[in-house]
Short mmCIF file of C-alpha atoms and ligand atoms in Angstrom, two decimals:
data_model
loop_
_atom_site.label_atom_id
_atom_site.label_comp_id
_atom_site.label_asym_id
_atom_site.label_seq_id
_atom_site.Cartn_x
_atom_site.Cartn_y
_atom_site.Cartn_z
CA MET A 1 -1.86 -21.68 13.44
CA THR A 2 -1.28 -20.04 16.58
CA GLY A 3 1.80 -19.14 18.86
CA THR A 4 4.91 -20.14 17.58
CA ASP A 5 3.80 -22.29 14.55
CA ARG A 6 5.38 -21.57 11.19
CA ILE A 7 3.00 -20.57 8.87
CA GLY A 8 3.30 -22.25 5.29
CA VAL A 9 2.42 -19.88 2.58
CA GLY A 10 1.20 -20.40 -1.28
CA ILE A 11 1.77 -17.47 -3.37
CA ILE A 12 -0.95 -17.06 -5.94
CA GLY A 13 0.26 -15.19 -9.01
CA ALA A 14 4.02 -14.80 -9.19
CA GLY A 15 4.17 -11.71 -11.16
CA GLY A 16 5.26 -7.93 -10.39
CA ILE A 17 3.85 -7.38 -7.02
CA ALA A 18 4.45 -11.01 -5.88
CA MET A 19 8.31 -9.89 -5.69
CA GLN A 20 7.50 -7.49 -3.22
CA HIS A 21 5.76 -9.95 -1.09
CA GLY A 22 8.38 -12.56 -1.28
CA MET A 23 10.73 -9.78 -0.11
CA GLY A 24 8.19 -9.35 2.95
CA TRP A 25 7.73 -13.07 3.70
CA ASN A 26 11.60 -13.68 3.58
CA ALA A 27 11.72 -10.80 6.44
CA TYR A 28 9.79 -13.03 8.41
CA GLY A 29 11.55 -16.47 7.87
CA ASP A 30 11.31 -17.23 11.24
CA ARG A 31 7.65 -17.05 11.58
CA ALA A 32 6.64 -18.26 7.86
CA ALA A 33 7.93 -19.85 4.81
CA VAL A 34 6.60 -19.79 1.21
CA THR A 35 6.18 -23.37 0.38
CA ALA A 36 4.09 -23.35 -2.89
CA VAL A 37 3.66 -21.01 -5.82
CA ALA A 38 0.81 -21.30 -8.24
CA ASP A 39 0.98 -19.26 -11.80
CA ILE A 40 -0.12 -20.15 -15.20
CA SER A 41 3.56 -19.22 -16.37
CA ARG A 42 5.70 -21.84 -15.09
CA PRO A 43 9.04 -19.48 -15.65
CA ARG A 44 7.54 -17.16 -13.58
CA ALA A 45 6.61 -19.40 -10.77
CA GLN A 46 10.22 -20.78 -10.99
CA ALA A 47 11.76 -17.70 -10.96
CA PHE A 48 9.70 -16.69 -7.71
CA SER A 49 10.96 -19.96 -6.21
CA ASP A 50 14.48 -19.74 -7.21
CA ARG A 51 14.66 -16.29 -5.91
CA PHE A 52 12.64 -16.34 -2.78
CA CYS A 53 12.55 -20.14 -1.71
CA SER A 54 16.06 -21.47 -3.03
CA GLY A 55 14.20 -23.43 -5.78
CA ALA A 56 12.14 -25.46 -3.22
CA ALA A 57 8.58 -24.18 -3.28
CA THR A 58 6.31 -26.87 -4.86
CA LEU A 59 5.12 -25.42 -8.14
CA TYR A 60 1.37 -25.53 -9.52
CA ASP A 61 0.10 -24.45 -12.63
CA ASP A 62 -3.68 -24.22 -11.27
CA ILE A 63 -4.74 -22.65 -8.19
CA ALA A 64 -7.20 -25.37 -7.07
CA ALA A 65 -3.90 -27.95 -6.75
CA LEU A 66 -2.37 -25.37 -4.54
CA LEU A 67 -5.23 -25.26 -2.29
CA GLN A 68 -5.30 -28.96 -1.81
CA ASP A 69 -1.57 -28.64 -0.47
CA PRO A 70 -1.69 -29.71 3.25
CA ASP A 71 1.84 -27.89 3.53
CA VAL A 72 -0.21 -24.44 2.73
CA ASP A 73 -1.83 -22.55 5.78
CA ALA A 74 -2.14 -19.18 4.18
CA VAL A 75 -2.22 -17.98 0.70
CA ASP A 76 -1.13 -14.76 -0.90
CA ILE A 77 -3.32 -13.61 -3.50
CA CYS A 78 -1.46 -11.46 -6.37
CA LEU A 79 -3.46 -12.07 -9.12
CA PRO A 80 -5.09 -9.98 -11.99
CA HIS A 81 -8.31 -8.19 -10.42
CA HIS A 82 -10.97 -10.38 -12.36
CA LEU A 83 -9.28 -13.65 -10.63
CA HIS A 84 -9.48 -12.21 -6.87
CA THR A 85 -13.10 -13.19 -6.08
CA PRO A 86 -12.71 -16.79 -7.61
CA ALA A 87 -9.50 -17.09 -5.75
CA ILE A 88 -10.53 -15.89 -2.48
CA VAL A 89 -13.96 -17.89 -2.43
CA ALA A 90 -11.75 -20.91 -3.22
CA ALA A 91 -9.25 -20.47 -0.53
CA ALA A 92 -11.75 -19.78 1.99
CA GLN A 93 -13.70 -22.94 1.08
CA ALA A 94 -10.22 -24.78 1.36
CA GLY A 95 -9.74 -23.38 4.88
CA LYS A 96 -6.67 -21.50 4.14
CA ALA A 97 -5.93 -17.87 5.62
CA ILE A 98 -6.17 -15.04 2.85
CA LEU A 99 -4.05 -11.92 2.05
CA SER A 100 -5.22 -10.58 -1.11
CA GLU A 101 -3.85 -7.70 -3.19
CA LYS A 102 -6.24 -4.74 -3.99
CA PRO A 103 -8.69 -4.22 -5.24
CA MET A 104 -10.88 -6.60 -3.13
CA CYS A 105 -12.92 -7.34 -6.04
CA THR A 106 -14.69 -5.56 -9.27
CA SER A 107 -18.11 -5.87 -8.14
CA LEU A 108 -20.57 -5.51 -5.23
CA GLU A 109 -22.23 -8.72 -6.51
CA ASP A 110 -18.64 -10.58 -6.13
CA ALA A 111 -18.01 -8.74 -2.67
CA ALA A 112 -21.29 -10.20 -1.48
CA THR A 113 -20.43 -13.78 -2.70
CA MET A 114 -16.71 -13.34 -1.06
CA LYS A 115 -18.24 -12.30 2.19
CA GLY A 116 -20.59 -15.40 2.13
CA ALA A 117 -17.29 -18.06 1.66
CA LEU A 118 -15.34 -16.00 4.15
CA ASP A 119 -18.24 -16.07 6.90
CA ALA A 120 -19.16 -19.46 6.02
CA SER A 121 -15.33 -20.58 6.46
CA GLY A 122 -14.56 -18.31 9.38
CA VAL A 123 -10.82 -18.01 7.81
CA PRO A 124 -8.69 -14.80 8.61
CA PHE A 125 -8.83 -12.34 5.80
CA MET A 126 -6.75 -9.43 5.10
CA MET A 127 -6.56 -6.62 2.37
CA ALA A 128 -3.08 -5.82 1.48
CA HIS A 129 -3.47 -2.37 2.01
CA ASN A 130 0.16 -1.89 2.07
CA GLN A 131 0.41 2.18 2.15
CA LEU A 132 -1.27 2.27 5.53
CA PHE A 133 1.94 0.79 6.61
CA GLN A 134 4.07 4.27 5.87
CA PRO A 135 5.24 5.74 8.79
CA ALA A 136 3.82 9.56 7.87
CA ILE A 137 0.28 7.90 7.54
CA ARG A 138 0.35 5.82 10.80
CA GLU A 139 1.50 8.72 12.57
CA ALA A 140 -1.13 10.89 10.90
CA LEU A 141 -3.85 8.24 11.93
CA ARG A 142 -2.63 8.04 15.48
CA LEU A 143 -2.89 11.95 15.84
CA LEU A 144 -6.24 11.98 14.00
CA GLY A 145 -7.69 9.03 16.23
CA ASP A 146 -6.20 11.00 19.54
CA GLY A 147 -8.22 14.21 18.33
CA ALA A 148 -4.99 16.34 17.68
CA LEU A 149 -7.01 18.26 15.21
CA GLY A 150 -10.32 18.54 16.88
CA THR A 151 -13.62 18.14 14.83
CA LEU A 152 -12.41 17.23 11.28
CA PHE A 153 -13.23 19.49 8.54
CA TYR A 154 -11.26 18.50 5.43
CA LEU A 155 -9.34 15.50 3.97
CA ARG A 156 -7.44 15.06 0.92
CA SER A 157 -6.07 11.94 -0.45
CA MET A 158 -3.64 12.09 -3.45
CA GLU A 159 -2.61 9.22 -5.55
CA VAL A 160 -0.40 10.54 -8.48
CA GLY A 161 2.39 9.98 -10.91
CA GLN A 162 2.98 10.19 -14.65
CA GLN A 163 3.19 6.51 -15.27
CA ARG A 164 4.74 6.87 -19.05
CA ALA A 165 5.28 2.77 -19.15
CA ILE A 166 1.23 2.63 -19.54
CA SER A 167 1.69 4.26 -22.91
CA SER A 168 4.68 2.56 -24.09
CA PRO A 169 3.75 -1.38 -24.28
CA ARG A 170 7.08 -2.29 -25.43
CA ALA A 171 8.61 -0.90 -22.27
CA ASN A 172 8.22 -4.33 -20.64
CA PRO A 173 9.58 -4.67 -17.12
CA ASN A 174 9.49 -8.73 -17.30
CA PRO A 175 11.46 -9.42 -20.41
CA ASP A 176 10.65 -13.17 -19.84
CA LEU A 177 7.25 -12.83 -20.52
CA ALA A 178 5.86 -13.96 -23.84
CA PRO A 179 3.99 -10.74 -25.64
CA GLY A 180 0.79 -11.98 -25.06
CA GLU A 181 1.35 -12.30 -21.29
CA HIS A 182 2.64 -8.34 -21.01
CA PRO A 183 1.77 -7.35 -17.54
CA MET A 184 -0.10 -4.40 -18.82
CA ALA A 185 -1.99 -6.64 -21.36
CA TRP A 186 -4.90 -7.57 -18.49
CA ARG A 187 -4.87 -4.10 -17.55
CA PHE A 188 -5.89 -2.78 -21.15
CA ASP A 189 -8.80 -5.42 -21.08
CA PRO A 190 -11.80 -4.13 -19.20
CA ALA A 191 -12.94 -7.81 -18.28
CA ARG A 192 -9.95 -8.43 -16.65
CA MET A 193 -9.32 -4.88 -15.21
CA GLY A 194 -12.83 -4.40 -13.71
CA GLY A 195 -12.23 -0.79 -14.15
CA GLY A 196 -9.62 1.80 -14.77
CA GLU A 197 -7.05 3.87 -12.84
CA VAL A 198 -9.76 4.95 -10.09
CA LEU A 199 -10.37 1.12 -9.26
CA ASP A 200 -6.58 0.24 -9.57
CA THR A 201 -4.43 2.85 -8.15
CA GLY A 202 -7.06 5.10 -6.80
CA TRP A 203 -8.05 1.82 -4.25
CA HIS A 204 -4.71 3.34 -2.31
CA GLY A 205 -5.79 6.74 -2.10
CA ALA A 206 -9.38 5.64 -1.50
CA TYR A 207 -8.49 3.59 1.70
CA ARG A 208 -6.16 6.18 2.94
CA LEU A 209 -9.08 8.74 2.61
CA LEU A 210 -11.44 6.48 4.51
CA ALA A 211 -8.90 5.68 7.21
CA MET A 212 -8.33 9.22 7.98
CA ALA A 213 -11.99 10.05 8.12
CA GLY A 214 -12.76 7.47 10.67
CA SER A 215 -16.38 7.84 9.44
CA ARG A 216 -18.66 6.28 6.52
CA PRO A 217 -18.74 7.85 3.26
CA VAL A 218 -22.19 8.94 2.48
CA GLU A 219 -22.20 10.53 -0.57
CA VAL A 220 -19.59 11.06 -3.62
CA THR A 221 -19.32 13.64 -6.34
CA ALA A 222 -16.60 12.33 -9.24
CA MET A 223 -15.08 13.62 -12.61
CA MET A 224 -12.76 11.06 -14.52
CA GLY A 225 -10.86 11.50 -17.97
CA ARG A 226 -8.32 10.12 -20.02
CA LEU A 227 -5.86 12.91 -20.00
CA MET A 228 -2.66 11.18 -21.19
CA HIS A 229 -3.01 7.58 -21.87
CA GLN A 230 -5.07 7.61 -25.07
CA GLY A 231 -4.83 4.04 -25.60
CA LEU A 232 -6.20 2.96 -22.50
CA PRO A 233 -9.72 1.91 -22.51
CA SER A 234 -10.67 3.40 -19.25
CA GLU A 235 -10.09 6.81 -17.16
CA ASP A 236 -6.32 7.59 -16.37
CA SER A 237 -7.26 10.05 -13.63
CA GLY A 238 -9.95 10.74 -11.11
CA SER A 239 -11.16 13.42 -8.68
CA LEU A 240 -13.65 12.47 -6.10
CA THR A 241 -15.49 14.72 -3.61
CA VAL A 242 -16.87 12.69 -0.71
CA ARG A 243 -19.04 13.69 2.38
CA PHE A 244 -18.78 11.79 5.49
CA GLU A 245 -21.23 11.05 8.32
CA ASN A 246 -19.33 13.06 10.34
CA GLY A 247 -19.80 16.14 8.47
CA ALA A 248 -16.22 16.01 6.91
CA ILE A 249 -15.71 16.71 3.31
CA GLY A 250 -12.91 14.65 1.59
CA ASP A 251 -11.18 14.81 -1.79
CA LEU A 252 -9.14 12.19 -3.71
CA LEU A 253 -7.19 12.77 -6.58
CA THR A 254 -5.78 9.93 -8.37
CA THR A 255 -3.82 9.66 -11.65
CA TRP A 256 -1.47 7.78 -14.01
CA ALA A 257 -1.07 11.16 -16.05
CA PHE A 258 0.58 13.46 -13.80
CA GLY A 259 2.44 14.36 -10.77
CA LEU A 260 2.46 16.97 -8.23
CA VAL A 261 4.96 19.30 -6.54
CA GLU A 262 6.45 17.11 -4.11
CA ASN A 263 3.71 14.38 -4.28
CA ARG A 264 2.31 14.80 -0.82
CA GLN A 265 0.03 11.83 -0.27
CA PHE A 266 -2.63 13.42 2.34
CA GLU A 267 -3.72 16.26 4.36
CA ALA A 268 -6.24 16.79 6.86
CA ALA A 269 -7.69 19.86 8.47
CA GLY A 270 -9.76 20.47 11.56
CA GLU A 271 -10.74 22.96 14.48
CA PHE A 272 -7.25 22.65 15.99
CA GLY A 273 -4.95 22.89 12.88
CA ALA A 274 -3.83 21.06 10.04
CA LEU A 275 -1.49 18.11 8.63
CA THR A 276 -0.03 17.07 5.57
CA GLY A 277 2.58 14.60 4.23
CA GLY A 278 3.33 11.35 2.59
CA PHE A 279 5.76 8.22 3.01
CA ASN A 280 8.35 9.39 5.34
CA GLU A 281 7.45 12.78 6.28
CA LEU A 282 4.63 14.48 8.28
CA LEU A 283 3.74 18.32 9.32
CA VAL A 284 1.74 19.44 11.71
CA GLN A 285 0.73 23.19 11.91
CA LEU A 286 -1.74 23.69 15.06
CA HIS A 287 -3.77 26.81 14.63
CA GLY A 288 -1.76 30.20 15.43
CA TYR A 289 1.33 28.60 14.95
CA PRO A 290 3.85 30.38 12.23
CA ALA A 291 5.34 27.20 11.01
CA PRO A 292 4.76 23.41 10.98
CA ALA A 293 6.49 20.82 13.04
CA ARG A 294 8.10 18.36 11.13
CA ALA A 295 8.80 14.91 11.60
CA THR A 296 10.65 12.22 9.18
CA TRP A 297 11.39 8.61 9.67
CA PRO A 298 13.81 6.16 7.71
CA ASP A 299 12.23 4.31 4.61
CA VAL A 300 9.96 1.61 5.07
CA HIS A 301 9.35 -1.61 2.73
CA THR A 302 5.58 -1.48 3.35
CA PHE A 303 5.04 -4.79 1.71
CA SER A 304 7.22 -6.33 4.52
CA ALA A 305 5.36 -4.47 7.28
CA GLU A 306 2.00 -5.54 6.11
CA ILE A 307 3.38 -9.43 5.92
CA GLY A 308 4.28 -8.85 9.54
CA HIS A 309 0.96 -7.63 10.34
CA PHE A 310 -0.85 -10.37 8.54
CA LEU A 311 1.34 -12.64 10.76
CA ASP A 312 0.32 -10.94 13.88
CA VAL A 313 -3.39 -11.52 12.74
CA LEU A 314 -2.59 -15.23 12.43
CA GLN A 315 -0.10 -15.93 15.12
CA LYS A 316 -1.11 -13.25 18.08
CA GLY A 317 -5.16 -12.77 16.77
CA VAL A 318 -4.47 -9.18 16.32
CA ALA A 319 -7.31 -7.43 14.38
CA PRO A 320 -6.22 -6.84 10.65
CA ILE A 321 -5.69 -3.35 9.68
CA ALA A 322 -7.89 -3.58 6.78
CA GLY A 323 -10.35 -6.91 6.59
CA PHE A 324 -13.42 -7.40 4.36
CA ALA A 325 -15.44 -4.59 6.15
CA GLU A 326 -12.66 -1.58 4.74
CA GLY A 327 -12.14 -3.38 1.37
CA ALA A 328 -16.28 -3.42 0.64
CA ARG A 329 -16.34 0.30 1.76
CA VAL A 330 -13.52 1.02 -0.37
CA LEU A 331 -15.03 -0.86 -3.33
CA GLN A 332 -18.61 1.08 -2.41
CA LEU A 333 -16.96 4.23 -2.72
CA ILE A 334 -15.34 3.67 -6.22
CA LYS A 335 -18.27 2.06 -7.57
CA GLY A 336 -20.22 5.16 -6.70
CA ALA A 337 -17.67 7.37 -8.24
CA TYR A 338 -18.05 5.62 -11.46
CA ARG A 339 -21.54 6.01 -11.44
CA SER A 340 -21.27 9.75 -10.60
CA ALA A 341 -18.63 10.24 -13.13
CA ALA A 342 -20.80 8.60 -15.90
CA GLU A 343 -24.25 10.60 -14.82
CA GLY A 344 -22.68 13.77 -13.97
CA ARG A 345 -24.71 13.41 -10.65
CA THR A 346 -23.96 13.07 -6.82
CA VAL A 347 -24.39 9.73 -5.69
CA THR A 348 -25.28 8.38 -1.95
CA LEU A 349 -23.65 5.52 -0.55
CA PRO A 350 -25.93 3.21 1.32
CA GLU A 351 -24.84 2.28 5.11
CA ASP A 352 -24.88 -1.46 3.72
CA PRO A 353 -21.41 -1.60 1.94
CA LEU A 354 -22.75 -4.35 -0.17
CA ALA A 355 -25.83 -2.43 -1.44
CA ALA A 356 -25.49 -0.49 -4.81
CA PRO A 357 -25.01 3.47 -4.63
CA PHE A 358 -27.90 5.14 -6.12
CA VAL A 359 -28.90 8.92 -6.95
CA ALA A 360 -31.46 10.06 -4.65
CA GLY A 361 -34.49 11.75 -5.53
N1 NAD B 1 -0.05 -2.60 -3.61
C1 NAD B 1 0.66 -2.05 -4.82
O1 NAD B 1 1.21 -1.15 -4.54
C2 NAD B 1 0.36 -3.01 -6.09
C3 NAD B 1 1.25 -2.59 -7.28
C4 NAD B 1 1.05 -3.47 -8.42
C5 NAD B 1 -0.02 -4.49 -8.44
N2 NAD B 1 -0.75 -4.51 -7.40
C6 NAD B 1 -1.89 -5.76 -7.45
O2 NAD B 1 -1.48 -6.86 -7.58
C7 NAD B 1 -1.94 -8.02 -8.34
C8 NAD B 1 -1.22 -8.32 -9.38
O3 NAD B 1 -0.38 -7.13 -10.01
P1 NAD B 1 0.78 -7.52 -11.07
O4 NAD B 1 1.13 -6.01 -11.43
O5 NAD B 1 1.50 -8.39 -10.04
O6 NAD B 1 0.36 -8.24 -12.18
P2 NAD B 1 1.50 -9.24 -12.94
O7 NAD B 1 0.57 -9.29 -14.27
O8 NAD B 1 2.89 -8.68 -13.09
O9 NAD B 1 1.16 -10.62 -12.18
C9 NAD B 1 -0.22 -11.52 -12.10
C10 NAD B 1 0.46 -13.00 -12.20
O10 NAD B 1 -0.87 -13.74 -12.06
C11 NAD B 1 -0.71 -14.77 -13.07
N3 NAD B 1 -1.85 -15.20 -13.34
C12 NAD B 1 -2.62 -15.16 -14.16
N4 NAD B 1 -3.71 -15.92 -14.25
C13 NAD B 1 -3.46 -16.81 -13.30
C14 NAD B 1 -4.18 -18.01 -12.97
N5 NAD B 1 -5.25 -18.30 -13.48
N6 NAD B 1 -3.94 -18.82 -12.31
C15 NAD B 1 -2.48 -18.55 -11.59
N7 NAD B 1 -1.97 -17.11 -11.85
C16 NAD B 1 -2.30 -16.66 -12.75
C17 NAD B 1 0.41 -14.15 -14.06
O11 NAD B 1 0.74 -15.35 -14.97
C18 NAD B 1 1.17 -13.29 -13.63
O12 NAD B 1 2.30 -14.00 -13.39
C19 NAD B 1 -3.19 -6.80 -8.83
O13 NAD B 1 -4.41 -7.23 -8.46
C20 NAD B 1 -2.45 -5.44 -8.74
O14 NAD B 1 -3.41 -4.35 -8.65
C21 NAD B 1 -0.56 -3.81 -6.13
#
């Protein structure tokens, strides 16, 4: 799987987000091809194959069978959360390269199991942290990495939006699904969801916050609430304040209950000035300047960009923008936030990302 070899890809879970991934794979048709699709729903596997593979993909009802397919070099995991760990472990044991949707997994114990399998097999592993491919955050991370703001003092990451469909189960975006297979069904089931909004959508805001900080989170204080979607068994909103090892303070706001004016996604401030933005727009205002400089970019299909990067990892030996270590750190932060919110206390995050957050003293 190097150089010019065309990668054979197996899609595992052909639901909503797999459609975005399918567009991504087809954007790189010269370097990869989806050859197989596994889903417990044959209509969904068939629909994926028809839409993205001219109906030619080999379809499987179970994941283990796909992993035996010699035409599959890499798997793209788009499953409900509780299935990420067994799928990643089995794919690693089968020697397949792995791209996995967020969250990496739902517990620190699962992360340790996953690490054992990944280390033993040595297969490439990348987290699908697609939002890091938005042009504004890419440029912001470049500026922060170059020290453009000097010492960083403050960071904010926001992942907000009023998701009305959550409280409207009949608003089924996949009309081919049987009622029991509604794509919101597993999200209303704590055993399969593994958490609430903070683990799900908050994952994006968390990896963006950690990428901006460029430093280890050492403690978190969180509040969570079910502000709008009373039928949810979990929170629909969370606010986390994070202290980083480099002294910076960060906030993460994540919610399915409300949007904010302009829905900016991030802010950073340091000794030389501040920046803010999201998606395609970045504003930078250095200390003493009367107005920000503004940069904009055309739309980017982030799922395609992430798949292009994954192919660079496989074919050019590039380091993944987000691998196991980054995923584990996000998970530990979120686990710490849940503990903090439950106990109303600040929680310490150990240096080992697989170690459980604890309350000091
Ligand atoms: N990056 C993003 O912006 C983004 C957006 C939405 C979802 N996601 C993530 O993508 C993943 C999937 O979410 P979704 O919205 O596509 O869910 P979905 O319910 O639409 O799709 C999941 C698919 O997995 C299939 N499936 C379930 N159990 C299976 C099994 N045992 N074997 C094979 N297939 C099985 C289902 O039939 C379904 O087709 C989740 O981890 C979610 O958090 C990411």
